[in-house]
Structures are given as C-alpha cells and as structure tokens.
Short mmCIF file of C-alpha atoms in Angstrom, two decimals:
data_model
loop_
_atom_site.label_atom_id
_atom_site.label_comp_id
_atom_site.label_asym_id
_atom_site.label_seq_id
_atom_site.Cartn_x
_atom_site.Cartn_y
_atom_site.Cartn_z
CA MET A 1 -26.42 -40.35 50.36
CA SER A 2 -29.29 -40.18 47.66
CA ASN A 3 -30.26 -36.59 48.96
CA LEU A 4 -26.57 -35.56 48.49
CA ARG A 5 -26.24 -37.09 44.97
CA GLN A 6 -29.56 -35.35 43.96
CA LEU A 7 -28.37 -32.06 45.42
CA ILE A 8 -25.07 -32.25 43.45
CA LYS A 9 -26.95 -33.07 40.39
CA ASN A 10 -29.24 -29.93 40.81
CA GLU A 11 -26.17 -27.71 41.69
CA PHE A 12 -24.44 -28.90 38.60
CA ILE A 13 -27.39 -28.31 36.43
CA LYS A 14 -27.84 -25.01 38.12
CA LEU A 15 -24.25 -24.00 37.50
CA HIS A 16 -24.51 -24.78 33.81
CA HIS A 17 -27.68 -22.29 33.46
CA TYR A 18 -25.23 -19.39 33.99
CA LYS A 19 -23.74 -17.90 30.72
CA SER A 20 -20.47 -17.20 32.77
CA THR A 21 -19.99 -20.98 33.06
CA TRP A 22 -20.31 -21.48 29.48
CA ALA A 23 -17.76 -18.56 28.84
CA MET A 24 -15.28 -20.41 30.73
CA TYR A 25 -15.43 -23.45 28.29
CA ILE A 26 -15.19 -20.91 25.32
CA ILE A 27 -12.19 -18.99 26.75
CA LEU A 28 -10.34 -22.21 27.48
CA ALA A 29 -11.04 -23.39 23.69
CA ILE A 30 -9.98 -20.05 22.24
CA LEU A 31 -6.78 -20.25 24.38
CA LEU A 32 -5.95 -23.69 23.14
CA ILE A 33 -6.80 -23.01 19.48
CA GLY A 34 -4.71 -19.79 19.71
CA SER A 35 -1.73 -21.44 21.27
CA ALA A 36 -1.81 -24.05 18.42
CA LEU A 37 -2.03 -21.34 15.71
CA ILE A 38 0.80 -19.29 17.15
CA THR A 39 3.00 -22.59 17.68
CA ASN A 40 2.23 -23.71 14.30
CA PHE A 41 2.29 -20.67 12.10
CA VAL A 42 4.37 -18.00 14.20
CA VAL A 43 6.75 -19.67 16.61
CA ASP A 44 10.07 -21.41 15.20
CA GLN A 45 9.41 -24.87 16.70
CA SER A 46 13.06 -26.11 16.33
CA MET A 47 14.18 -22.87 18.24
CA MET A 48 11.52 -23.52 20.88
CA ILE A 49 12.69 -27.00 21.35
CA ASN A 50 16.42 -26.08 21.63
CA GLN A 51 15.42 -23.42 24.32
CA THR A 52 13.54 -26.04 26.27
CA PHE A 53 16.01 -28.87 26.16
CA GLN A 54 19.28 -27.27 27.36
CA GLY A 55 21.43 -27.33 30.58
CA GLU A 56 20.91 -30.38 32.84
CA LEU A 57 17.89 -31.47 30.91
CA MET A 58 19.78 -31.84 27.70
CA GLN A 59 22.67 -33.53 29.48
CA ALA A 60 20.28 -36.04 31.05
CA TYR A 61 18.97 -36.96 27.57
CA GLN A 62 22.55 -37.45 26.31
CA SER A 63 23.55 -39.54 29.29
CA MET A 64 20.55 -41.80 28.89
CA GLY A 65 20.96 -42.13 25.30
CA LEU A 66 17.68 -40.74 24.26
CA GLU A 67 16.85 -38.49 21.54
CA VAL A 68 15.13 -35.03 22.33
CA PRO A 69 11.51 -35.50 21.30
CA ALA A 70 10.02 -33.67 18.35
CA TYR A 71 7.04 -31.16 19.06
CA ASP A 72 4.05 -33.19 18.65
CA MET A 73 0.53 -33.68 20.18
CA TRP A 74 2.09 -34.74 23.64
CA ALA A 75 4.30 -31.56 23.81
CA PHE A 76 1.26 -29.63 22.93
CA VAL A 77 -0.71 -31.06 25.92
CA ALA A 78 2.16 -30.89 28.40
CA GLU A 79 2.48 -27.26 27.57
CA ASN A 80 -1.13 -26.56 28.06
CA ILE A 81 -1.19 -28.04 31.53
CA SER A 82 -0.25 -24.48 32.58
CA TYR A 83 -3.68 -23.49 31.71
CA ILE A 84 -4.80 -25.07 34.98
CA SER A 85 -3.96 -21.73 36.43
CA PHE A 86 -6.76 -20.07 34.51
CA ILE A 87 -9.16 -22.92 35.60
CA THR A 88 -8.08 -22.32 39.12
CA ILE A 89 -9.25 -18.56 38.74
CA PHE A 90 -12.37 -19.75 37.38
CA ILE A 91 -13.14 -22.10 40.23
CA ILE A 92 -12.20 -19.48 42.74
CA VAL A 93 -15.04 -17.35 41.27
CA VAL A 94 -17.40 -20.41 40.95
CA ALA A 95 -16.66 -21.35 44.82
CA ALA A 96 -17.47 -17.98 45.83
CA LYS A 97 -20.64 -17.45 43.85
CA ILE A 98 -22.17 -20.82 44.51
CA ILE A 99 -22.52 -19.65 48.24
CA SER A 100 -22.92 -15.95 48.01
CA ASN A 101 -25.72 -16.03 45.27
CA GLU A 102 -28.01 -17.79 47.72
CA TYR A 103 -27.73 -15.07 50.01
CA LYS A 104 -28.04 -12.46 47.29
CA TRP A 105 -31.08 -13.92 45.81
CA GLY A 106 -32.55 -14.82 49.10
CA THR A 107 -32.92 -18.40 48.27
CA ILE A 108 -30.91 -19.75 51.09
CA LYS A 109 -33.88 -20.08 53.29
CA LEU A 110 -35.73 -22.22 50.62
CA LEU A 111 -32.68 -24.27 50.24
CA LEU A 112 -32.36 -24.91 53.94
CA ILE A 113 -36.07 -26.03 54.42
CA ARG A 114 -35.56 -29.07 52.40
CA PRO A 115 -35.23 -32.44 54.00
CA ALA A 116 -31.41 -32.44 53.69
CA GLY A 117 -29.51 -31.05 56.66
CA ARG A 118 -27.34 -27.95 56.40
CA GLY A 119 -24.18 -30.05 56.33
CA THR A 120 -25.57 -32.02 53.23
CA VAL A 121 -26.34 -28.81 51.56
CA LEU A 122 -23.16 -27.48 52.03
CA ALA A 123 -21.23 -30.62 51.00
CA SER A 124 -23.26 -30.81 47.86
CA LYS A 125 -22.00 -27.16 46.87
CA TYR A 126 -18.43 -27.85 47.77
CA ILE A 127 -18.53 -31.25 45.72
CA THR A 128 -19.99 -29.63 42.83
CA VAL A 129 -17.16 -26.86 42.77
CA LEU A 130 -14.58 -29.61 42.86
CA LEU A 131 -16.41 -31.73 40.23
CA PHE A 132 -16.54 -28.61 37.97
CA ALA A 133 -12.77 -28.21 38.49
CA VAL A 134 -12.30 -31.77 37.19
CA VAL A 135 -14.47 -31.50 34.29
CA LEU A 136 -12.75 -28.22 33.05
CA ILE A 137 -9.31 -29.91 33.58
CA LEU A 138 -10.59 -32.94 31.59
CA TYR A 139 -12.02 -30.74 28.89
CA THR A 140 -8.81 -28.89 28.49
CA ILE A 141 -6.76 -32.27 28.20
CA VAL A 142 -9.22 -33.74 25.81
CA LEU A 143 -9.39 -30.63 23.59
CA SER A 144 -5.54 -30.24 23.80
CA LEU A 145 -5.16 -33.85 22.53
CA LEU A 146 -7.58 -33.24 19.60
CA ILE A 147 -6.22 -29.83 18.66
CA GLY A 148 -2.49 -31.14 19.07
CA LEU A 149 -3.16 -34.25 16.96
CA ILE A 150 -4.71 -32.07 14.14
CA PHE A 151 -1.92 -29.45 14.07
CA PHE A 152 1.19 -31.41 15.06
CA GLY A 153 0.50 -34.96 14.69
CA VAL A 154 1.99 -37.78 17.00
CA ASP A 155 5.25 -39.44 17.08
CA ALA A 156 4.44 -42.28 19.49
CA TRP A 157 1.29 -42.85 21.56
CA ASN A 158 3.11 -43.08 24.87
CA PRO A 159 6.50 -41.89 24.33
CA THR A 160 9.55 -42.02 26.97
CA ILE A 161 10.91 -38.68 28.14
CA VAL A 162 13.36 -37.27 30.74
CA ASP A 163 11.66 -35.52 33.48
CA ASN A 164 12.51 -34.29 37.00
CA MET A 165 10.93 -36.90 39.36
CA GLY A 166 12.22 -35.42 42.58
CA SER A 167 15.45 -37.51 42.92
CA GLY A 168 16.69 -35.99 39.72
CA TYR A 169 16.14 -36.61 36.04
CA THR A 170 14.81 -40.03 35.12
CA GLU A 171 13.00 -41.74 32.36
CA VAL A 172 9.41 -41.81 32.43
CA SER A 173 6.43 -42.08 30.06
CA ILE A 174 4.94 -38.88 28.83
CA ILE A 175 1.63 -39.64 30.42
CA ALA A 176 3.28 -40.34 33.88
CA SER A 177 4.85 -36.75 33.47
CA ILE A 178 1.70 -35.04 32.41
CA GLY A 179 -0.23 -36.69 35.30
CA LYS A 180 2.47 -35.55 37.90
CA ASP A 181 2.12 -31.97 36.48
CA ILE A 182 -1.53 -32.18 36.62
CA LEU A 183 -1.46 -33.28 40.36
CA PHE A 184 0.84 -30.45 41.32
CA GLN A 185 -1.60 -27.98 39.82
CA LEU A 186 -4.66 -29.81 41.27
CA VAL A 187 -3.44 -29.25 44.90
CA PRO A 188 -3.37 -25.44 44.92
CA LEU A 189 -6.59 -25.29 43.07
CA ILE A 190 -8.18 -27.20 45.85
CA ILE A 191 -6.82 -25.15 48.59
CA VAL A 192 -7.61 -21.67 47.05
CA ALA A 193 -11.10 -22.85 46.09
CA THR A 194 -11.62 -23.89 49.65
CA LEU A 195 -10.34 -20.65 50.72
CA SER A 196 -12.84 -18.93 48.46
CA PHE A 197 -15.68 -21.21 49.57
CA MET A 198 -14.81 -20.41 53.18
CA ILE A 199 -14.65 -16.57 52.93
CA ALA A 200 -18.01 -16.46 50.99
CA ILE A 201 -19.70 -18.25 53.82
CA LEU A 202 -18.07 -15.99 56.41
CA PHE A 203 -19.01 -12.92 54.67
CA LYS A 204 -22.04 -14.14 52.59
CA GLY A 205 -20.53 -12.20 49.46
CA SER A 206 -18.47 -13.03 46.67
CA ALA A 207 -16.21 -10.00 46.22
CA MET A 208 -13.84 -10.45 49.08
CA ALA A 209 -13.61 -14.19 48.57
CA ILE A 210 -12.61 -13.68 45.05
CA ALA A 211 -10.24 -10.87 45.50
CA ALA A 212 -8.49 -12.46 48.41
CA SER A 213 -8.15 -15.74 46.87
CA ILE A 214 -6.86 -14.64 43.42
CA VAL A 215 -4.27 -12.24 45.29
CA ILE A 216 -2.99 -15.32 47.35
CA TYR A 217 -2.80 -17.56 44.42
CA ILE A 218 -1.17 -15.07 41.90
CA ALA A 219 0.99 -13.22 44.32
CA ALA A 220 2.14 -16.26 46.40
CA PRO A 221 5.82 -16.09 45.30
CA ILE A 222 6.03 -12.37 46.02
CA ILE A 223 4.34 -12.55 49.27
CA THR A 224 6.59 -15.29 50.39
CA MET A 225 9.77 -13.64 49.23
CA MET A 226 8.76 -10.37 51.06
CA VAL A 227 8.75 -12.32 54.50
CA SER A 228 11.19 -15.00 53.49
CA GLN A 229 13.76 -13.74 56.26
CA TYR A 230 11.33 -14.40 58.94
CA GLU A 231 10.87 -17.82 60.68
CA ILE A 232 7.15 -17.68 60.17
CA ALA A 233 7.35 -17.66 56.36
CA LYS A 234 7.74 -21.42 56.34
CA TYR A 235 4.22 -21.64 57.88
CA LEU A 236 2.59 -19.28 55.40
CA LEU A 237 0.15 -20.85 52.85
CA THR A 238 1.92 -18.83 50.02
CA ALA A 239 4.98 -20.69 50.60
CA HIS A 240 3.57 -24.12 49.74
CA LEU A 241 1.20 -23.69 46.99
CA ASN A 242 3.84 -24.35 44.28
CA LEU A 243 4.62 -27.85 45.13
CA GLN A 244 6.23 -28.71 41.88
CA GLU A 245 9.15 -26.32 42.90
CA ILE A 246 9.53 -28.12 46.32
CA PHE A 247 9.31 -31.65 44.61
CA GLU A 248 12.01 -30.56 42.29
CA GLY A 249 14.32 -29.29 45.06
CA SER A 250 13.96 -25.50 44.53
CA PRO A 251 11.51 -24.30 47.10
CA ILE A 252 11.44 -20.46 47.84
CA ILE A 253 12.05 -21.11 51.46
CA GLU A 254 15.13 -23.30 51.80
CA GLY A 255 14.95 -26.48 53.48
CA THR A 256 11.25 -26.88 52.90
CA SER A 257 10.39 -30.62 52.02
CA LEU A 258 7.42 -31.91 50.12
CA GLY A 259 6.16 -33.87 53.20
CA PHE A 260 6.32 -30.57 55.38
CA SER A 261 4.53 -28.63 52.64
CA ILE A 262 1.76 -31.17 52.42
CA ALA A 263 1.31 -31.32 56.18
CA VAL A 264 1.22 -27.43 56.24
CA LEU A 265 -1.42 -27.44 53.39
CA LEU A 266 -3.46 -30.01 55.06
CA VAL A 267 -3.81 -28.10 58.26
CA TYR A 268 -4.83 -24.89 56.33
CA TYR A 269 -7.36 -26.97 54.41
CA ILE A 270 -8.78 -28.39 57.73
CA VAL A 271 -8.98 -24.87 59.24
CA PHE A 272 -10.93 -23.61 56.03
CA MET A 273 -13.27 -26.62 55.96
CA ALA A 274 -13.96 -26.43 59.83
CA ALA A 275 -14.56 -22.41 59.77
CA GLY A 276 -16.90 -22.62 56.76
CA TRP A 277 -18.71 -25.73 58.08
CA LEU A 278 -19.23 -24.45 61.63
CA THR A 279 -20.13 -20.71 60.51
CA PHE A 280 -22.87 -22.42 58.12
CA LYS A 281 -24.14 -24.65 60.54
CA LYS A 282 -24.77 -22.02 63.22
CA ARG A 283 -25.56 -19.19 61.24
CA ASP A 284 -29.38 -17.69 61.44
CA VAL A 285 -30.74 -17.03 58.18
CA ALA A 286 -34.01 -15.79 59.15
CA GLY A 287 -33.07 -12.23 58.11
CA ASN A 288 -31.72 -13.29 54.74
#
C-alpha cells in the first residue's frame, strides 16, 4: 500500500510538470470568468430566468408556492456544472498520455523494474487520472463559487429549489441538486476515461485512444439515434452515457431504466479494466 501511495504521489507530481496540465486550469478559469462577464454585462438575466423557468418547471414552482429564485452565485455554479464536459475531454487526453508517454519515451522498462508489481504501477496511473478529474471538478466548483459571489452575490446559503429527482419535480436544496448533476456527469467521465486508458494500453499510443474516446463521448446521442431501431442499440455504450436524461424519464432508447443503464455501464467498465490490466500484465516490454 505504501508503494502504491508513493507511486500515485510521483505520478501526480509528474503530471503537474507538464505545461498542458496547467493549461487545463487556465482554460477552465478563462471559461468561468468569461461566462460571468457575459452573464453580467451582455445577457438579460431576467429574460434568461424566464426562458429557464417555464412549462412544467414553472408549474411546479407555482403549485408548491415557491418563488422563482433570482440569478445568484448558486445559479452560476449550477450553470457551470456543464463544464465537466470539458474536464471529461481533458481527462480522456490525460488517461491516454499517462500510459503512452512511458512507451514513447522508453521509460516503461525503468518503471517496471521497481519493486512494485505491474498491477500496482498500472493502478497508480489509473488512480492518478481519477484523482486529477476530482481535482479539476473541485477547482471548477470552488472557482465558480468565488466568481459567482463576486459578480452576482448570494440570496441564501442553501436555498430550496424545484428539481426533477426522477419521480417528478420536488423541493430540494440547491446543494443536493448540484451534487446530483455532478454525479451524473462524473459517471460518463469515469467510463470514457477508462476506455481511453485501455486503448492506450492496447496500442501503446495516445492518438487512437483520444480520438475514439472523444468521438464516443461527443457523438453518443447521434450514434445511438442511428441504430435506435435495432434491438442491439439498448446494449451500446453510447445509449447509457447520459444518465441524467434516463433518470428524468427521457432516455434516447424507449424503456431504458436507470438500473439497466448502470448495469450496462458496469459491464463495459469491467471489460475495459480487465482488457487493459491483462494486456499490461502480459506484455513484453523488452523491445520498448
């Protein structure tokens, strides 16, 4: 366990030696500040609120006797949860390069002659990727809170809002609602990051891993719609990456339940992990 902790620490330090890693932090900061400036000085906030709170959502607020919340820090944070999509693309790149760079630079042999076994080395890299994803998400949330507080202020520290919690609209705290949205963004992040990690192991390169994973992630709805008339569509990975739609009762494939989607994703996850782990354990690195 101490070997694993040390390897994770080393991988995390190594990751932050790359300029591309710091560029990810900078890009996220620019996006968040840009969003705040546009929302504060360009967009008509009252019009934006009216467009957001209409239809069933507006009816739910009225039936529960709740006022539509003003645009404040919490609204800004909730809006910026969508930037986890950018983080997912960053993590796909990191997951591919953390493996492929060892082959590219010929350092894989040096890595594997250490006391730690191959499984431990691979686990340290994979855990580092996931930890980095968590760091970027926390960075985005904290920065959103600070920027939102500066630009928009705060009406209440944990206001009650109306949100779709699967069984319909209900009263929840804004923190619970944001937490739900983060969770539903985090699941596909883990799946496509694991896919990228596996492909990088299989082919010892990052290009195919990055390209395939990004295409599957971004084009998932299109791919699913193209084959939706076939029975096999409900078993495709792409049909289950948007868990939020399935949770709220509007899946791309009719009849898909949240439990079924989680089961399908779990099977894909196990296959990706097993394929990567077995390949890495058995691969001869003498020629690398």
